[in-house]
Short mmCIF file of C-alpha atoms and ligand atoms in Angstrom, two decimals:
data_model
loop_
_atom_site.label_atom_id
_atom_site.label_comp_id
_atom_site.label_asym_id
_atom_site.label_seq_id
_atom_site.Cartn_x
_atom_site.Cartn_y
_atom_site.Cartn_z
CA MET A 1 -6.20 22.86 2.05
CA LYS A 2 -9.92 23.61 2.29
CA PRO A 3 -11.91 20.38 1.80
CA HIS A 4 -14.01 20.22 -1.36
CA ASP A 5 -17.71 19.42 -1.08
CA GLY A 6 -17.87 17.97 -4.60
CA MET A 7 -16.19 15.41 -6.85
CA TYR A 8 -13.34 16.12 -9.29
CA ILE A 9 -14.85 14.98 -12.58
CA ASP A 10 -13.98 16.00 -16.15
CA GLY A 11 -11.47 18.60 -15.05
CA ASP A 12 -13.65 20.42 -12.52
CA TRP A 13 -15.15 20.16 -9.04
CA ARG A 14 -18.79 19.16 -9.48
CA PRO A 15 -21.59 18.91 -6.89
CA ALA A 16 -22.05 15.37 -5.59
CA ALA A 17 -25.12 13.49 -6.78
CA GLY A 18 -26.22 12.63 -3.23
CA THR A 19 -26.34 14.47 0.09
CA GLU A 20 -24.51 12.02 2.39
CA THR A 21 -21.15 13.04 3.81
CA ILE A 22 -18.16 11.34 5.47
CA ASP A 23 -16.59 12.72 8.65
CA VAL A 24 -12.80 12.91 8.61
CA VAL A 25 -11.43 12.09 12.07
CA ASN A 26 -8.01 12.82 13.53
CA PRO A 27 -7.00 9.45 15.03
CA ALA A 28 -4.70 11.14 17.57
CA ASP A 29 -7.64 12.74 19.42
CA GLU A 30 -10.83 11.39 17.76
CA GLN A 31 -11.90 14.91 16.69
CA VAL A 32 -13.88 15.33 13.46
CA PHE A 33 -12.06 18.08 11.60
CA ALA A 34 -13.53 17.94 8.08
CA THR A 35 -16.28 16.38 5.99
CA VAL A 36 -16.26 15.25 2.38
CA PRO A 37 -19.10 14.03 0.15
CA ALA A 38 -19.97 10.33 0.09
CA GLY A 39 -20.18 9.43 -3.59
CA THR A 40 -22.94 7.30 -5.07
CA ALA A 41 -23.19 5.07 -8.13
CA ALA A 42 -24.35 8.18 -10.05
CA ASP A 43 -21.08 10.01 -9.23
CA VAL A 44 -19.08 6.95 -10.26
CA ASP A 45 -21.01 6.72 -13.51
CA ALA A 46 -20.35 10.40 -14.31
CA ALA A 47 -16.65 9.92 -13.55
CA VAL A 48 -16.37 6.80 -15.70
CA ARG A 49 -18.10 8.56 -18.61
CA ALA A 50 -15.61 11.44 -18.34
CA ALA A 51 -12.69 8.99 -18.24
CA ARG A 52 -14.06 7.13 -21.27
CA ALA A 53 -14.55 10.35 -23.24
CA ALA A 54 -10.96 11.39 -22.50
CA PHE A 55 -9.41 7.99 -23.23
CA ARG A 56 -8.80 8.08 -27.00
CA GLY A 57 -7.21 11.51 -26.88
CA TRP A 58 -4.91 10.67 -23.97
CA ALA A 59 -3.96 7.28 -25.43
CA ALA A 60 -3.01 8.99 -28.69
CA THR A 61 -0.93 11.67 -26.92
CA PRO A 62 2.75 10.98 -27.69
CA PRO A 63 4.53 9.34 -24.72
CA ALA A 64 6.93 12.30 -24.47
CA GLU A 65 3.98 14.65 -23.95
CA ARG A 66 2.42 12.29 -21.37
CA ALA A 67 5.81 12.22 -19.65
CA ALA A 68 5.89 16.03 -19.55
CA ARG A 69 2.45 16.14 -17.89
CA ILE A 70 3.53 13.56 -15.28
CA ALA A 71 6.70 15.58 -14.63
CA ALA A 72 4.47 18.63 -14.08
CA LEU A 73 2.38 16.55 -11.68
CA ARG A 74 5.54 15.55 -9.80
CA ASP A 75 6.53 19.24 -9.58
CA ALA A 76 3.06 20.23 -8.34
CA LEU A 77 3.27 17.57 -5.63
CA ALA A 78 6.79 18.65 -4.66
CA ALA A 79 5.65 22.28 -4.38
CA ARG A 80 3.05 21.19 -1.82
CA ARG A 81 5.20 18.75 0.09
CA ASP A 82 4.63 20.32 3.52
CA GLU A 83 0.88 20.54 2.99
CA ILE A 84 0.79 16.87 1.95
CA ALA A 85 2.67 15.90 5.12
CA GLU A 86 0.37 17.97 7.37
CA THR A 87 -2.74 16.55 5.71
CA VAL A 88 -1.60 12.93 6.10
CA THR A 89 -0.60 13.57 9.72
CA ALA A 90 -4.06 14.99 10.44
CA GLU A 91 -6.06 12.18 8.83
CA LEU A 92 -3.77 9.17 9.41
CA GLY A 93 -2.01 10.24 12.63
CA ALA A 94 1.58 9.60 11.46
CA PRO A 95 4.28 11.73 13.17
CA LEU A 96 5.05 14.78 11.00
CA PRO A 97 8.71 13.90 10.23
CA PHE A 98 7.59 10.49 8.96
CA SER A 99 4.83 12.09 6.88
CA GLN A 100 7.37 14.49 5.37
CA ALA A 101 9.92 11.81 4.54
CA VAL A 102 7.66 8.96 3.49
CA HIS A 103 4.02 9.98 2.98
CA ALA A 104 5.09 13.01 0.92
CA GLY A 105 8.60 12.03 -0.19
CA LEU A 106 7.83 8.58 -1.59
CA PRO A 107 4.93 9.53 -3.90
CA ILE A 108 6.92 12.49 -5.25
CA ALA A 109 9.76 10.08 -6.09
CA VAL A 110 7.37 7.55 -7.65
CA ALA A 111 5.69 10.25 -9.77
CA GLY A 112 9.18 11.28 -10.93
CA SER A 113 10.04 7.70 -11.86
CA TYR A 114 6.96 7.48 -14.12
CA ALA A 115 7.75 10.81 -15.77
CA GLU A 116 11.00 9.13 -16.89
CA LEU A 117 9.48 5.74 -17.70
CA ALA A 118 6.69 7.25 -19.82
CA ALA A 119 9.35 8.82 -22.02
CA THR A 120 11.58 5.75 -22.32
CA HIS A 121 9.29 2.70 -22.16
CA PRO A 122 9.34 0.59 -25.36
CA PHE A 123 5.67 0.85 -26.38
CA GLU A 124 6.49 -0.98 -29.65
CA GLU A 125 8.79 -3.87 -30.49
CA ARG A 126 9.53 -6.06 -33.52
CA ILE A 127 9.30 -9.85 -33.03
CA GLY A 128 9.97 -11.86 -36.23
CA ASN A 129 7.56 -10.50 -38.85
CA SER A 130 5.35 -8.83 -36.24
CA THR A 131 5.28 -5.37 -34.79
CA VAL A 132 3.95 -5.72 -31.27
CA LEU A 133 2.15 -2.67 -29.89
CA HIS A 134 1.81 -2.18 -26.14
CA GLU A 135 -1.40 -0.20 -25.89
CA PRO A 136 -3.20 1.24 -22.86
CA VAL A 137 -5.87 -1.01 -21.34
CA GLY A 138 -8.48 1.77 -21.20
CA VAL A 139 -10.39 3.17 -18.24
CA VAL A 140 -8.88 2.22 -14.89
CA GLY A 141 -10.85 2.04 -11.64
CA ALA A 142 -8.38 2.59 -8.77
CA ILE A 143 -9.45 1.72 -5.22
CA THR A 144 -6.91 2.65 -2.57
CA PRO A 145 -6.44 2.19 1.19
CA TRP A 146 -5.51 4.62 3.96
CA ASN A 147 -2.16 3.24 5.16
CA TYR A 148 0.10 5.10 2.71
CA PRO A 149 -2.69 7.19 1.28
CA LEU A 150 -0.88 9.29 -1.31
CA HIS A 151 1.71 6.66 -2.21
CA GLN A 152 -1.03 4.13 -2.96
CA ILE A 153 -2.76 6.67 -5.21
CA VAL A 154 0.39 7.65 -7.10
CA ALA A 155 1.55 4.01 -7.44
CA LYS A 156 -1.62 3.39 -9.48
CA VAL A 157 -2.39 6.72 -11.16
CA ALA A 158 1.14 7.60 -12.37
CA PRO A 159 1.79 4.31 -14.26
CA ALA A 160 -1.78 4.30 -15.61
CA LEU A 161 -1.28 7.82 -17.01
CA ALA A 162 2.16 6.88 -18.34
CA ALA A 163 0.59 3.94 -20.18
CA GLY A 164 -2.08 6.18 -21.73
CA CYS A 165 -4.99 5.05 -19.56
CA THR A 166 -7.53 7.34 -17.92
CA VAL A 167 -8.48 6.89 -14.28
CA VAL A 168 -11.33 7.06 -11.76
CA LEU A 169 -10.04 6.98 -8.17
CA LYS A 170 -12.03 5.92 -5.09
CA PRO A 171 -9.74 6.60 -2.09
CA ALA A 172 -10.19 5.23 1.43
CA GLU A 173 -12.92 6.91 3.46
CA ASP A 174 -10.44 7.59 6.31
CA THR A 175 -7.99 9.59 4.15
CA PRO A 176 -9.97 11.50 1.49
CA LEU A 177 -8.30 14.90 2.00
CA VAL A 178 -4.91 13.98 0.57
CA ALA A 179 -6.81 12.48 -2.39
CA GLN A 180 -8.54 15.83 -2.93
CA LEU A 181 -5.15 17.54 -2.66
CA PHE A 182 -3.83 15.12 -5.29
CA ALA A 183 -6.74 16.05 -7.61
CA GLU A 184 -5.76 19.71 -7.19
CA THR A 185 -2.19 18.91 -8.25
CA VAL A 186 -3.49 17.02 -11.30
CA HIS A 187 -5.38 20.19 -12.22
CA GLU A 188 -2.33 22.39 -11.63
CA ALA A 189 -0.24 20.06 -13.80
CA GLY A 190 -2.57 20.74 -16.74
CA LEU A 191 -3.72 17.19 -17.42
CA PRO A 192 -6.58 17.20 -19.95
CA ALA A 193 -10.10 17.13 -18.49
CA GLY A 194 -11.38 13.61 -17.76
CA VAL A 195 -7.95 11.94 -17.71
CA PHE A 196 -8.09 11.75 -13.90
CA ASN A 197 -11.33 11.76 -11.87
CA LEU A 198 -11.96 11.48 -8.13
CA VAL A 199 -15.02 10.09 -6.35
CA THR A 200 -14.78 10.10 -2.55
CA GLY A 201 -17.08 7.63 -0.83
CA LEU A 202 -17.63 4.39 1.00
CA GLY A 203 -16.21 1.08 -0.21
CA PRO A 204 -19.44 -0.93 -0.41
CA VAL A 205 -21.18 1.96 -2.28
CA ALA A 206 -18.77 3.96 -4.46
CA GLY A 207 -16.02 1.28 -4.47
CA GLN A 208 -18.42 -1.48 -5.40
CA ALA A 209 -20.03 0.67 -8.14
CA LEU A 210 -16.58 1.36 -9.62
CA ALA A 211 -15.47 -2.31 -9.52
CA ALA A 212 -18.75 -3.39 -11.15
CA HIS A 213 -19.01 -0.59 -13.76
CA GLU A 214 -19.29 -2.08 -17.24
CA ASP A 215 -17.17 0.64 -18.82
CA VAL A 216 -14.16 0.15 -16.53
CA ASP A 217 -11.51 -2.02 -18.22
CA LEU A 218 -9.18 -2.71 -15.30
CA VAL A 219 -9.66 -2.50 -11.54
CA SER A 220 -6.54 -1.89 -9.50
CA PHE A 221 -7.14 -2.48 -5.80
CA THR A 222 -4.99 -2.32 -2.68
CA GLY A 223 -6.40 -3.38 0.67
CA SER A 224 -7.63 -6.42 2.56
CA THR A 225 -7.64 -9.90 1.05
CA ALA A 226 -11.38 -10.22 1.87
CA VAL A 227 -12.36 -7.18 -0.21
CA GLY A 228 -9.80 -8.08 -2.89
CA ARG A 229 -11.45 -11.46 -3.33
CA GLN A 230 -14.85 -9.78 -3.72
CA ILE A 231 -13.50 -7.29 -6.27
CA ALA A 232 -11.83 -10.07 -8.27
CA ALA A 233 -15.14 -11.98 -8.38
CA THR A 234 -17.08 -8.90 -9.51
CA ALA A 235 -14.47 -8.02 -12.13
CA GLY A 236 -14.12 -11.64 -13.26
CA ALA A 237 -17.85 -11.87 -14.00
CA ALA A 238 -17.45 -8.99 -16.45
CA VAL A 239 -14.12 -10.36 -17.80
CA LYS A 240 -12.16 -7.27 -16.82
CA ARG A 241 -8.60 -7.24 -15.64
CA VAL A 242 -7.67 -6.86 -11.99
CA ALA A 243 -4.50 -5.96 -10.16
CA LEU A 244 -4.63 -6.80 -6.45
CA GLU A 245 -2.15 -5.72 -3.79
CA LEU A 246 -3.35 -7.42 -0.61
CA GLY A 247 -2.10 -8.36 2.82
CA GLY A 248 1.10 -9.87 4.15
CA LYS A 249 2.69 -11.70 7.06
CA SER A 250 6.29 -11.32 6.03
CA ALA A 251 9.19 -13.15 7.65
CA ASN A 252 12.42 -11.56 8.81
CA VAL A 253 14.78 -14.53 8.82
CA ILE A 254 17.93 -14.08 10.89
CA LEU A 255 20.34 -16.88 10.00
CA PRO A 256 23.18 -17.99 12.33
CA GLY A 257 26.21 -15.78 11.70
CA ALA A 258 24.15 -12.64 11.04
CA ASP A 259 24.80 -9.38 12.86
CA LEU A 260 22.05 -10.05 15.41
CA ALA A 261 21.86 -6.57 16.95
CA LYS A 262 21.54 -4.95 13.53
CA ALA A 263 19.04 -7.50 12.22
CA VAL A 264 16.82 -7.17 15.29
CA GLY A 265 17.08 -3.36 15.41
CA VAL A 266 16.18 -2.92 11.74
CA GLY A 267 13.48 -5.60 12.09
CA VAL A 268 11.77 -3.82 15.00
CA ALA A 269 11.99 -0.47 13.17
CA ASN A 270 10.42 -2.09 10.11
CA VAL A 271 7.42 -3.34 12.12
CA MET A 272 6.86 -0.14 14.13
CA SER A 273 7.16 2.13 11.08
CA ASN A 274 3.78 3.73 10.22
CA THR A 275 2.41 2.13 13.43
CA GLY A 276 2.66 -1.31 11.86
CA GLN A 277 0.21 -0.36 9.11
CA THR A 278 2.40 -1.56 6.26
CA CYS A 279 1.37 -4.51 4.12
CA SER A 280 5.01 -5.53 3.58
CA ALA A 281 6.02 -5.26 7.29
CA TRP A 282 8.24 -8.08 8.61
CA THR A 283 5.83 -9.02 11.38
CA ARG A 284 7.40 -12.44 12.04
CA MET A 285 11.00 -12.48 13.23
CA LEU A 286 12.63 -15.93 12.90
CA VAL A 287 15.67 -16.55 15.11
CA HIS A 288 17.79 -19.67 15.64
CA ARG A 289 17.06 -21.38 18.97
CA ASP A 290 20.69 -20.79 20.15
CA ARG A 291 20.38 -16.97 20.04
CA TYR A 292 16.66 -16.71 20.67
CA GLU A 293 16.65 -15.14 24.16
CA GLU A 294 19.32 -12.65 23.12
CA ALA A 295 17.15 -11.54 20.18
CA VAL A 296 14.03 -11.29 22.39
CA ALA A 297 15.85 -9.01 24.85
CA LEU A 298 17.17 -6.80 22.03
CA ALA A 299 13.70 -6.54 20.47
CA ALA A 300 12.01 -5.64 23.76
CA THR A 301 14.57 -2.88 24.39
CA ALA A 302 14.22 -1.56 20.84
CA ALA A 303 10.39 -1.54 21.02
CA ALA A 304 10.43 0.46 24.28
CA LYS A 305 12.05 3.35 22.37
CA TYR A 306 8.90 3.77 20.24
CA VAL A 307 7.14 6.19 22.55
CA PRO A 308 3.56 6.78 21.34
CA GLY A 309 3.12 10.38 20.24
CA GLU A 310 6.85 10.81 19.60
CA ARG A 311 8.24 8.14 17.30
CA ILE A 312 4.98 6.32 16.65
CA GLY A 313 1.44 7.52 15.91
CA PRO A 314 -1.98 6.02 16.66
CA VAL A 315 -3.67 3.47 14.40
CA VAL A 316 -6.06 4.89 11.85
CA ASN A 317 -9.55 4.40 13.28
CA ALA A 318 -11.73 2.89 16.00
CA LYS A 319 -12.23 -0.35 14.04
CA GLN A 320 -8.48 -0.92 13.69
CA HIS A 321 -7.97 0.05 17.35
CA GLU A 322 -10.32 -2.71 18.42
CA ARG A 323 -8.97 -5.17 15.91
CA VAL A 324 -5.26 -4.71 16.74
CA ARG A 325 -5.83 -4.92 20.50
CA GLY A 326 -8.03 -7.95 19.89
CA TYR A 327 -5.06 -9.67 18.22
CA ILE A 328 -2.81 -8.76 21.18
CA ALA A 329 -5.37 -10.29 23.57
CA LYS A 330 -5.52 -13.38 21.32
CA GLY A 331 -1.72 -13.74 21.46
CA VAL A 332 -1.78 -13.77 25.26
CA GLU A 333 -4.74 -16.16 25.28
CA GLU A 334 -2.95 -18.61 22.96
CA GLY A 335 0.12 -18.67 25.22
CA ALA A 336 2.64 -16.30 23.62
CA ARG A 337 4.92 -14.41 26.05
CA LEU A 338 4.43 -10.64 26.09
CA VAL A 339 7.84 -8.92 26.38
CA ALA A 340 6.79 -5.37 25.42
CA GLY A 341 3.46 -3.53 25.16
CA GLY A 342 0.08 -5.17 25.60
CA THR A 343 -3.62 -4.33 25.28
CA ASP A 344 -3.58 -1.19 27.46
CA ALA A 345 -4.06 1.96 25.37
CA PRO A 346 -1.22 4.40 26.20
CA ARG A 347 -3.57 7.41 26.04
CA GLU A 348 -7.20 7.89 26.95
CA ARG A 349 -8.32 9.68 23.78
CA GLY A 350 -7.29 8.64 20.32
CA TYR A 351 -6.58 5.27 18.77
CA TRP A 352 -3.27 4.55 20.50
CA VAL A 353 -1.71 1.11 20.77
CA SER A 354 1.41 0.19 22.78
CA PRO A 355 4.28 -1.08 20.61
CA THR A 356 4.08 -4.80 21.34
CA VAL A 357 6.52 -7.71 21.10
CA PHE A 358 5.60 -11.35 21.61
CA ALA A 359 8.11 -14.14 22.26
CA ASP A 360 7.47 -17.91 22.28
CA VAL A 361 5.20 -17.57 19.26
CA THR A 362 4.59 -20.87 17.45
CA PRO A 363 3.82 -21.03 13.72
CA GLN A 364 0.21 -22.14 14.26
CA MET A 365 -0.79 -19.24 16.51
CA THR A 366 -3.23 -16.67 15.16
CA ILE A 367 -0.66 -13.87 15.63
CA ALA A 368 1.80 -15.86 13.46
CA GLN A 369 -0.73 -16.42 10.67
CA GLU A 370 -3.04 -13.41 10.34
CA GLU A 371 -2.26 -9.86 9.30
CA ILE A 372 -2.61 -7.64 12.40
CA PHE A 373 -1.84 -4.26 10.79
CA GLY A 374 -0.61 -2.69 13.99
CA PRO A 375 2.69 -2.31 15.92
CA VAL A 376 2.92 -5.96 16.91
CA LEU A 377 5.96 -8.20 16.37
CA SER A 378 5.96 -11.99 16.80
CA ILE A 379 9.32 -13.70 17.43
CA LEU A 380 9.55 -17.39 16.50
CA ALA A 381 12.40 -19.86 17.14
CA TYR A 382 13.67 -22.27 14.49
CA GLU A 383 15.91 -25.34 14.76
CA ASP A 384 17.76 -25.28 11.42
CA GLU A 385 17.54 -23.65 7.99
CA GLU A 386 14.96 -26.11 6.66
CA ASP A 387 12.78 -25.40 9.67
CA ALA A 388 13.22 -21.64 9.13
CA LEU A 389 12.19 -22.02 5.48
CA ARG A 390 9.10 -24.07 6.39
CA ILE A 391 8.03 -21.43 8.90
CA ALA A 392 8.80 -18.51 6.56
CA ASN A 393 6.73 -20.06 3.75
CA GLY A 394 4.02 -21.37 6.08
CA THR A 395 1.30 -18.72 5.70
CA VAL A 396 -1.25 -17.93 2.98
CA TYR A 397 0.66 -14.72 2.24
CA GLY A 398 3.84 -13.96 0.28
CA LEU A 399 4.40 -10.23 -0.09
CA ALA A 400 7.84 -9.40 1.30
CA GLY A 401 10.55 -10.55 3.70
CA ALA A 402 14.12 -10.21 4.82
CA VAL A 403 17.13 -12.47 5.26
CA TRP A 404 20.22 -11.71 7.34
CA ALA A 405 23.39 -13.82 7.26
CA GLY A 406 27.13 -13.40 7.79
CA ASP A 407 27.62 -14.48 4.20
CA GLU A 408 25.60 -12.57 1.58
CA ALA A 409 25.59 -15.54 -0.81
CA ALA A 410 23.99 -17.73 1.88
CA ALA A 411 21.29 -15.10 2.44
CA VAL A 412 20.59 -14.86 -1.31
CA ALA A 413 20.41 -18.67 -1.58
CA PHE A 414 17.84 -18.74 1.22
CA ALA A 415 15.84 -15.85 -0.32
CA ARG A 416 15.58 -17.74 -3.63
CA ARG A 417 13.62 -20.44 -1.80
CA MET A 418 11.13 -18.05 -0.18
CA ASP A 419 7.62 -17.89 -1.65
CA THR A 420 7.38 -14.13 -1.63
CA GLY A 421 7.51 -11.15 -3.97
CA GLN A 422 10.36 -9.14 -2.41
CA VAL A 423 13.22 -9.96 -0.05
CA ASP A 424 15.69 -7.50 1.47
CA ILE A 425 19.14 -9.04 1.97
CA ASN A 426 21.15 -7.83 5.01
CA GLY A 427 19.12 -4.62 5.18
CA GLY A 428 19.07 -3.90 1.41
CA ARG A 429 17.57 -0.45 0.69
CA PHE A 430 13.99 0.04 -0.56
CA ASN A 431 14.06 0.42 -4.33
CA PRO A 432 11.12 2.42 -5.75
CA LEU A 433 11.74 0.91 -9.22
CA ALA A 434 11.69 -2.75 -8.10
CA PRO A 435 8.46 -4.67 -8.79
CA PHE A 436 6.28 -4.76 -5.68
CA GLY A 437 3.52 -7.33 -5.22
CA GLY A 438 2.63 -10.69 -3.86
CA TYR A 439 2.87 -14.43 -4.25
CA LYS A 440 -0.08 -16.54 -3.05
CA GLN A 441 -2.91 -14.60 -1.38
CA SER A 442 -0.86 -11.41 -1.22
CA GLY A 443 -2.12 -10.47 -4.64
CA VAL A 444 -2.02 -10.47 -8.40
CA GLY A 445 0.21 -8.21 -10.48
CA ARG A 446 3.03 -5.82 -9.64
CA GLU A 447 3.33 -2.13 -8.86
CA LEU A 448 6.21 0.37 -9.25
CA GLY A 449 8.89 0.75 -11.91
CA PRO A 450 8.58 -0.70 -15.42
CA HIS A 451 6.65 -3.76 -14.15
CA GLY A 452 4.06 -1.43 -12.64
CA LEU A 453 3.67 0.28 -16.01
CA THR A 454 3.08 -2.95 -17.95
CA GLU A 455 0.08 -3.74 -15.69
CA TYR A 456 -1.77 -0.99 -17.57
CA LEU A 457 -0.87 -2.18 -21.08
CA GLN A 458 -2.31 -4.77 -23.46
CA THR A 459 -0.60 -6.10 -26.56
CA LYS A 460 -1.54 -6.10 -30.23
CA SER A 461 0.48 -7.83 -32.97
CA LEU A 462 0.66 -6.59 -36.56
CA GLN A 463 2.19 -9.09 -39.07
CA PHE A 464 4.01 -7.64 -42.04
P1 NDP B 501 -10.42 -2.55 2.97
O1 NDP B 501 -9.91 -3.64 2.11
O2 NDP B 501 -11.83 -2.62 3.43
O3 NDP B 501 -10.27 -1.13 2.22
C1 NDP B 501 -9.45 -0.82 1.12
C2 NDP B 501 -10.23 0.02 0.09
O4 NDP B 501 -11.30 -0.77 -0.45
C3 NDP B 501 -10.90 1.26 0.68
O5 NDP B 501 -10.92 2.30 -0.29
C4 NDP B 501 -12.29 0.76 0.95
O6 NDP B 501 -13.26 1.77 1.11
C5 NDP B 501 -12.55 -0.09 -0.28
N1 NDP B 501 -13.62 -1.06 -0.15
C6 NDP B 501 -14.12 -1.62 0.99
N2 NDP B 501 -15.13 -2.47 0.68
C7 NDP B 501 -15.28 -2.45 -0.66
C8 NDP B 501 -16.15 -3.12 -1.57
N3 NDP B 501 -17.05 -3.98 -1.17
N4 NDP B 501 -16.00 -2.87 -2.90
C9 NDP B 501 -15.07 -2.01 -3.34
N5 NDP B 501 -14.24 -1.33 -2.53
C10 NDP B 501 -14.32 -1.56 -1.21
O7 NDP B 501 -9.45 -2.39 4.20
P2 NDP B 501 -9.78 -1.81 5.67
O8 NDP B 501 -9.57 -0.35 5.63
O9 NDP B 501 -11.12 -2.25 6.18
O10 NDP B 501 -8.65 -2.53 6.53
C11 NDP B 501 -8.87 -3.84 7.02
C12 NDP B 501 -7.61 -4.68 6.92
O11 NDP B 501 -7.18 -4.75 5.58
C13 NDP B 501 -6.40 -4.16 7.66
O12 NDP B 501 -6.40 -4.49 9.00
C14 NDP B 501 -5.29 -4.82 6.91
O13 NDP B 501 -5.12 -6.11 7.38
C15 NDP B 501 -5.79 -4.86 5.49
N6 NDP B 501 -5.26 -3.73 4.68
C16 NDP B 501 -4.24 -3.97 3.83
C17 NDP B 501 -3.69 -2.94 3.11
C18 NDP B 501 -2.57 -3.15 2.16
O14 NDP B 501 -1.80 -2.22 1.93
N7 NDP B 501 -2.44 -4.31 1.55
C19 NDP B 501 -4.15 -1.55 3.26
C20 NDP B 501 -5.27 -1.40 4.15
C21 NDP B 501 -5.78 -2.47 4.84
P3 NDP B 501 -13.53 2.34 2.60
O15 NDP B 501 -12.34 3.12 2.95
O16 NDP B 501 -14.77 3.13 2.47
O17 NDP B 501 -13.73 1.15 3.50
#
């Protein structure tokens, strides 16, 4: 795909209001390979006006017709699957097979799920003598991160469109090309002009302008807790709705009696996937004291198989490269035992990090509390189930987690007591229809499936 030098607004590519640009860097070798325009408040304003002008018409479009347009969008994405994968590999650094399976495959599946949900969702119900209408919220400002760049876009835009909302998207500055590709597929799918608009740009400029815009009704944000807090404050001042999908420090709890080799193997794979840049990654592995050293040895062996450049890519940018290796240094400094990886970069050029495993991590350590967002696993020992539960629930986050046990009922009973939005039991498969989102500081609201759709609706009651 040839990068666009304008913004996709009101159904067309328009010149940007300003002259600043953003360099797009390949994190594998630090080469700048494209530039895109850096949007200003004027671009955001033009995009919001287009979305507002399109809103009534799109909201009044019968759900079956909205569903047909989303199905066409899904088809347009599927037709460009290889190009999506290549684009994400170039700007994020993920190995191509992973980009094909996940960075392209997942958003195509999610778009498909909303084509179905738009057609079947109960937008009206009768309660006593009331007809309750579930109506679209209005103009949505979507601000997305770089870690699963197209998935994060589709997980907001598809349900918003299904609900009858119109959208202005500000994607991450590191991954703007797949966002431009997405805008092209929206165009190919024949969505009416103004229903979807794209402004590439920097967070504190374009992102801030979008979050603060008085004609945006709902801001849906995924990213760091620090920026999420700021966005919630800005949106709260204008009494607009927010949906926040923030960080995590999820626990992988391996109970006595579990298949240890399987639990550790899947746990390491979960952390190393996407170079550890997954908000729901199980970055804390909790193992009973009796089998602790066995688990540590298994994890170190499993991590060594993640050869940088083969099974695992670089981290996204220079800032994250510094930050992730800073956390590894902090782990060593605070007394954790390094059993795989470390601070040495495996290659001279590019933002490479060695897959790293720490043992003897205690719950108070920085690496057991803060989100690292890199290929770094912390293994903690627990004494009994109550201790495991205290450790699992003992962070400010609550996004995801896992429980392994010999007895499924015991694992489910433990999962019920975890303060977290999702728990996989004995390696339960990812479900793209299950609500995804956080307890505590991991966020507000849910994405995916029918729960993701209701985020974009508001209710009206008619009594008769
Ligand atoms: P940010 O939270 O800064 O970025 C997420 C999105 O918000 C990007 O589009 C960004 O734009 C935008 N943004 C940044 N500042 C503002 C602002 N003031 N107003 C409005 N929008 C803004 O994440 P980072 O990329 O800096 O990553 C830092 C850390 O955040 C990671 O190490 C990780 O811990 C966490 N994170 C969590 C994610 C998740 O999935 N929950 C995803 C990504 C990061 P721009 O790209 O220009 O900065």
